[in-house]
C-alpha cells in the first residue's frame, strides 16, 4: 500500500524520529551517518518501527541545528554522500518504511543564494516531489539515479 492509498496511515504507524548524526557512526569519526543508519535498519524493524522521521540532513552552516539549510538537494558531508542516502532509501523501501523529513515551513537562511527567500515551503516541497517523480520516470536500467537530492515523498512500494 502507498501513502496516497491511505491518507491516515500515520494513525497506526510507529514513527521513530532520529537525527542521523546522533544515531550510528559507521566510520568511527564521532558523527552518525547514512551508512550507519542503513546498517541499523533491521534493528529498527525489529523494534516495530514503521516510519522514520529524519531531522534535517542537508548541507547547512549548522547555526540552527541543521534547519538553516543551504542546499535542499544534497546531504551534509558529515552524514555521508547523496549516494549513501540513496542506498539508505532503497534499503528502507525493502523494509517497507515510510520516510518523513523534518519539514521546515518558511525556514530560510540569512544568505539565501538559491533564490528561495519568501517562497512558500509547500511550493518547494511540491517542486521536490515533481522532480522525484520525473527522476523515477527516467531512471537508468542499471539502477543508478540521476542528480538531485532527498525528497519528502511517498517512498513505500517502489
PDB file of C-alpha atoms in Angstrom:
ATOM      1  CA  UNK A   1       0.000   0.000   0.000  1.00  0.00           C
ATOM      2  CA  UNK A   2       1.203   3.512  -0.835  1.00  0.00           C
ATOM      3  CA  UNK A   3       0.712   6.578   1.327  1.00  0.00           C
ATOM      4  CA  UNK A   4      -1.626   8.033  -1.272  1.00  0.00           C
ATOM      5  CA  UNK A   5      -3.902   4.992  -0.811  1.00  0.00           C
ATOM      6  CA  UNK A   6      -4.289   5.586   2.932  1.00  0.00           C
ATOM      7  CA  UNK A   7      -4.111   9.244   3.967  1.00  0.00           C
ATOM      8  CA  UNK A   8      -4.497   8.203   7.629  1.00  0.00           C
ATOM      9  CA  UNK A   9      -1.585   5.692   7.613  1.00  0.00           C
ATOM     10  CA  UNK A  10       0.144   7.623  10.389  1.00  0.00           C
ATOM     11  CA  UNK A  11      -2.623   6.832  12.903  1.00  0.00           C
ATOM     12  CA  UNK A  12      -1.354   3.251  13.240  1.00  0.00           C
ATOM     13  CA  UNK A  13       2.308   3.968  12.489  1.00  0.00           C
ATOM     14  CA  UNK A  14       5.169   3.652  14.931  1.00  0.00           C
ATOM     15  CA  UNK A  15       7.232   6.674  13.972  1.00  0.00           C
ATOM     16  CA  UNK A  16      10.851   6.876  15.110  1.00  0.00           C
ATOM     17  CA  UNK A  17      12.344  10.362  14.945  1.00  0.00           C
ATOM     18  CA  UNK A  18      16.108  10.496  14.691  1.00  0.00           C
ATOM     19  CA  UNK A  19      18.985  12.769  13.920  1.00  0.00           C
ATOM     20  CA  UNK A  20      21.329  10.977  11.534  1.00  0.00           C
ATOM     21  CA  UNK A  21      24.409  12.482  13.177  1.00  0.00           C
ATOM     22  CA  UNK A  22      23.422  11.134  16.599  1.00  0.00           C
ATOM     23  CA  UNK A  23      22.210   7.681  15.576  1.00  0.00           C
ATOM     24  CA  UNK A  24      25.055   5.386  14.465  1.00  0.00           C
ATOM     25  CA  UNK A  25      28.596   6.167  13.339  1.00  0.00           C
ATOM     26  CA  UNK A  26      29.844   3.742  10.688  1.00  0.00           C
ATOM     27  CA  UNK A  27      33.356   5.145  10.279  1.00  0.00           C
ATOM     28  CA  UNK A  28      34.350   5.988  13.894  1.00  0.00           C
ATOM     29  CA  UNK A  29      34.666   9.741  13.301  1.00  0.00           C
ATOM     30  CA  UNK A  30      32.240  10.532  16.110  1.00  0.00           C
ATOM     31  CA  UNK A  31      29.325  11.538  13.853  1.00  0.00           C
ATOM     32  CA  UNK A  32      26.428   9.323  12.825  1.00  0.00           C
ATOM     33  CA  UNK A  33      25.943   8.866   9.099  1.00  0.00           C
ATOM     34  CA  UNK A  34      23.669   7.295   6.491  1.00  0.00           C
ATOM     35  CA  UNK A  35      25.851   4.199   6.204  1.00  0.00           C
ATOM     36  CA  UNK A  36      25.441   3.660   9.948  1.00  0.00           C
ATOM     37  CA  UNK A  37      21.688   4.260   9.761  1.00  0.00           C
ATOM     38  CA  UNK A  38      21.441   1.782   6.893  1.00  0.00           C
ATOM     39  CA  UNK A  39      23.310  -0.819   8.969  1.00  0.00           C
ATOM     40  CA  UNK A  40      20.709  -0.435  11.724  1.00  0.00           C
ATOM     41  CA  UNK A  41      17.535  -0.695   9.620  1.00  0.00           C
ATOM     42  CA  UNK A  42      16.980  -4.322  10.668  1.00  0.00           C
ATOM     43  CA  UNK A  43      17.303  -3.281  14.323  1.00  0.00           C
ATOM     44  CA  UNK A  44      14.690  -0.561  13.824  1.00  0.00           C
ATOM     45  CA  UNK A  45      12.409  -3.043  12.081  1.00  0.00           C
ATOM     46  CA  UNK A  46      12.805  -5.493  14.978  1.00  0.00           C
ATOM     47  CA  UNK A  47      11.691  -2.695  17.326  1.00  0.00           C
ATOM     48  CA  UNK A  48       8.465  -2.438  15.325  1.00  0.00           C
ATOM     49  CA  UNK A  49       9.258   0.930  13.756  1.00  0.00           C
ATOM     50  CA  UNK A  50       7.091   1.530  10.689  1.00  0.00           C
ATOM     51  CA  UNK A  51       8.214   5.048   9.727  1.00  0.00           C
ATOM     52  CA  UNK A  52      11.365   7.105  10.140  1.00  0.00           C
ATOM     53  CA  UNK A  53      11.276  10.847  10.737  1.00  0.00           C
ATOM     54  CA  UNK A  54      14.699  12.218   9.851  1.00  0.00           C
ATOM     55  CA  UNK A  55      15.743  15.571  11.232  1.00  0.00           C
ATOM     56  CA  UNK A  56      17.449  17.889   8.718  1.00  0.00           C
ATOM     57  CA  UNK A  57      20.452  16.364   6.972  1.00  0.00           C
ATOM     58  CA  UNK A  58      21.066  18.743   4.064  1.00  0.00           C
ATOM     59  CA  UNK A  59      24.195  20.902   3.868  1.00  0.00           C
ATOM     60  CA  UNK A  60      23.953  23.693   6.411  1.00  0.00           C
ATOM     61  CA  UNK A  61      26.170  26.089   8.356  1.00  0.00           C
ATOM     62  CA  UNK A  62      24.703  24.285  11.428  1.00  0.00           C
ATOM     63  CA  UNK A  63      23.885  27.544  13.195  1.00  0.00           C
ATOM     64  CA  UNK A  64      20.340  26.275  13.814  1.00  0.00           C
ATOM     65  CA  UNK A  65      20.890  22.502  14.256  1.00  0.00           C
ATOM     66  CA  UNK A  66      20.603  21.942  10.510  1.00  0.00           C
ATOM     67  CA  UNK A  67      17.343  23.823   9.984  1.00  0.00           C
ATOM     68  CA  UNK A  68      19.286  26.608   8.271  1.00  0.00           C
ATOM     69  CA  UNK A  69      19.648  24.502   5.125  1.00  0.00           C
ATOM     70  CA  UNK A  70      21.974  25.797   2.447  1.00  0.00           C
ATOM     71  CA  UNK A  71      21.192  23.193  -0.229  1.00  0.00           C
ATOM     72  CA  UNK A  72      17.968  21.190  -0.321  1.00  0.00           C
ATOM     73  CA  UNK A  73      19.334  18.848  -2.987  1.00  0.00           C
ATOM     74  CA  UNK A  74      22.291  17.284  -1.208  1.00  0.00           C
ATOM     75  CA  UNK A  75      23.454  15.605   2.002  1.00  0.00           C
ATOM     76  CA  UNK A  76      25.681  17.295   4.575  1.00  0.00           C
ATOM     77  CA  UNK A  77      29.168  15.787   4.108  1.00  0.00           C
ATOM     78  CA  UNK A  78      29.353  14.861   7.808  1.00  0.00           C
ATOM     79  CA  UNK A  79      26.475  12.410   7.240  1.00  0.00           C
ATOM     80  CA  UNK A  80      27.779  10.849   4.029  1.00  0.00           C
ATOM     81  CA  UNK A  81      27.080  11.347   0.362  1.00  0.00           C
ATOM     82  CA  UNK A  82      23.977  11.562  -1.756  1.00  0.00           C
ATOM     83  CA  UNK A  83      24.778   8.015  -2.905  1.00  0.00           C
ATOM     84  CA  UNK A  84      24.814   6.883   0.763  1.00  0.00           C
ATOM     85  CA  UNK A  85      21.384   8.478   1.238  1.00  0.00           C
ATOM     86  CA  UNK A  86      20.002   6.862  -1.921  1.00  0.00           C
ATOM     87  CA  UNK A  87      21.289   3.456  -0.783  1.00  0.00           C
ATOM     88  CA  UNK A  88      19.650   4.003   2.632  1.00  0.00           C
ATOM     89  CA  UNK A  89      16.412   4.883   0.859  1.00  0.00           C
ATOM     90  CA  UNK A  90      16.463   1.716  -1.270  1.00  0.00           C
ATOM     91  CA  UNK A  91      17.185  -0.426   1.781  1.00  0.00           C
ATOM     92  CA  UNK A  92      14.417   1.274   3.774  1.00  0.00           C
ATOM     93  CA  UNK A  93      11.993   0.600   0.906  1.00  0.00           C
ATOM     94  CA  UNK A  94      12.865  -3.061   1.048  1.00  0.00           C
ATOM     95  CA  UNK A  95      11.778  -2.999   4.675  1.00  0.00           C
ATOM     96  CA  UNK A  96       8.586  -1.110   3.749  1.00  0.00           C
ATOM     97  CA  UNK A  97       9.421   2.037   5.721  1.00  0.00           C
ATOM     98  CA  UNK A  98       7.938   5.427   5.232  1.00  0.00           C
ATOM     99  CA  UNK A  99      10.389   8.277   5.475  1.00  0.00           C
ATOM    100  CA  UNK A 100       9.448  11.662   6.761  1.00  0.00           C
ATOM    101  CA  UNK A 101      11.724  14.656   6.611  1.00  0.00           C
ATOM    102  CA  UNK A 102      11.573  17.299   9.254  1.00  0.00           C
ATOM    103  CA  UNK A 103       9.650  19.784   7.170  1.00  0.00           C
ATOM    104  CA  UNK A 104      10.897  23.312   7.574  1.00  0.00           C
ATOM    105  CA  UNK A 105       7.968  25.596   6.775  1.00  0.00           C
ATOM    106  CA  UNK A 106       9.113  29.113   5.915  1.00  0.00           C
ATOM    107  CA  UNK A 107      12.630  28.489   7.269  1.00  0.00           C
ATOM    108  CA  UNK A 108      15.227  30.449   5.329  1.00  0.00           C
ATOM    109  CA  UNK A 109      18.901  31.192   5.590  1.00  0.00           C
ATOM    110  CA  UNK A 110      20.136  34.733   6.009  1.00  0.00           C
ATOM    111  CA  UNK A 111      22.374  34.391   2.951  1.00  0.00           C
ATOM    112  CA  UNK A 112      19.846  32.608   0.758  1.00  0.00           C
ATOM    113  CA  UNK A 113      21.634  32.464  -2.594  1.00  0.00           C
ATOM    114  CA  UNK A 114      19.305  29.819  -4.017  1.00  0.00           C
ATOM    115  CA  UNK A 115      16.521  32.326  -4.627  1.00  0.00           C
ATOM    116  CA  UNK A 116      14.153  30.612  -2.203  1.00  0.00           C
ATOM    117  CA  UNK A 117      13.658  33.642   0.041  1.00  0.00           C
ATOM    118  CA  UNK A 118       9.950  34.142   0.561  1.00  0.00           C
ATOM    119  CA  UNK A 119       8.872  31.048  -1.375  1.00  0.00           C
ATOM    120  CA  UNK A 120       6.241  29.037   0.500  1.00  0.00           C
ATOM    121  CA  UNK A 121       7.617  25.793   1.914  1.00  0.00           C
ATOM    122  CA  UNK A 122       4.742  23.780   0.420  1.00  0.00           C
ATOM    123  CA  UNK A 123       5.602  25.021  -3.084  1.00  0.00           C
ATOM    124  CA  UNK A 124       9.226  23.970  -2.534  1.00  0.00           C
ATOM    125  CA  UNK A 125       8.119  20.523  -1.349  1.00  0.00           C
ATOM    126  CA  UNK A 126       5.792  20.092  -4.340  1.00  0.00           C
ATOM    127  CA  UNK A 127       8.624  21.040  -6.688  1.00  0.00           C
ATOM    128  CA  UNK A 128      10.856  18.436  -4.979  1.00  0.00           C
ATOM    129  CA  UNK A 129       8.106  15.818  -5.289  1.00  0.00           C
ATOM    130  CA  UNK A 130       7.727  16.565  -9.004  1.00  0.00           C
ATOM    131  CA  UNK A 131      11.491  16.274  -9.513  1.00  0.00           C
ATOM    132  CA  UNK A 132      11.420  12.886  -7.729  1.00  0.00           C
ATOM    133  CA  UNK A 133       8.586  11.675  -9.985  1.00  0.00           C
ATOM    134  CA  UNK A 134      10.478  12.881 -13.068  1.00  0.00           C
ATOM    135  CA  UNK A 135      13.646  11.069 -11.947  1.00  0.00           C
ATOM    136  CA  UNK A 136      11.687   7.877 -11.268  1.00  0.00           C
ATOM    137  CA  UNK A 137      10.250   8.037 -14.794  1.00  0.00           C
ATOM    138  CA  UNK A 138      13.731   8.411 -16.315  1.00  0.00           C
ATOM    139  CA  UNK A 139      15.839   6.153 -14.080  1.00  0.00           C
ATOM    140  CA  UNK A 140      18.573   4.271 -15.975  1.00  0.00           C
ATOM    141  CA  UNK A 141      18.252   0.496 -16.244  1.00  0.00           C
ATOM    142  CA  UNK A 142      21.422  -0.072 -14.198  1.00  0.00           C
ATOM    143  CA  UNK A 143      19.631   1.297 -11.113  1.00  0.00           C
ATOM    144  CA  UNK A 144      21.734   4.455 -10.863  1.00  0.00           C
ATOM    145  CA  UNK A 145      19.819   7.582 -10.036  1.00  0.00           C
ATOM    146  CA  UNK A 146      20.093  10.975 -11.611  1.00  0.00           C
ATOM    147  CA  UNK A 147      21.159  14.189  -9.993  1.00  0.00           C
ATOM    148  CA  UNK A 148      19.034  15.615  -7.260  1.00  0.00           C
ATOM    149  CA  UNK A 149      18.591  15.252  -3.572  1.00  0.00           C
ATOM    150  CA  UNK A 150      16.474  13.923  -0.793  1.00  0.00           C
ATOM    151  CA  UNK A 151      12.777  14.260  -1.296  1.00  0.00           C
ATOM    152  CA  UNK A 152       9.838  14.343   1.082  1.00  0.00           C
ATOM    153  CA  UNK A 153       7.722  11.939  -0.936  1.00  0.00           C
ATOM    154  CA  UNK A 154       5.833   8.672  -0.790  1.00  0.00           C
ATOM    155  CA  UNK A 155       8.573   6.098  -0.649  1.00  0.00           C
ATOM    156  CA  UNK A 156       6.743   2.869   0.118  1.00  0.00           C
ATOM    157  CA  UNK A 157       6.025   0.374  -2.613  1.00  0.00           C
ATOM    158  CA  UNK A 158       8.742   1.470  -5.005  1.00  0.00           C
TER     159      UNK A 158
END
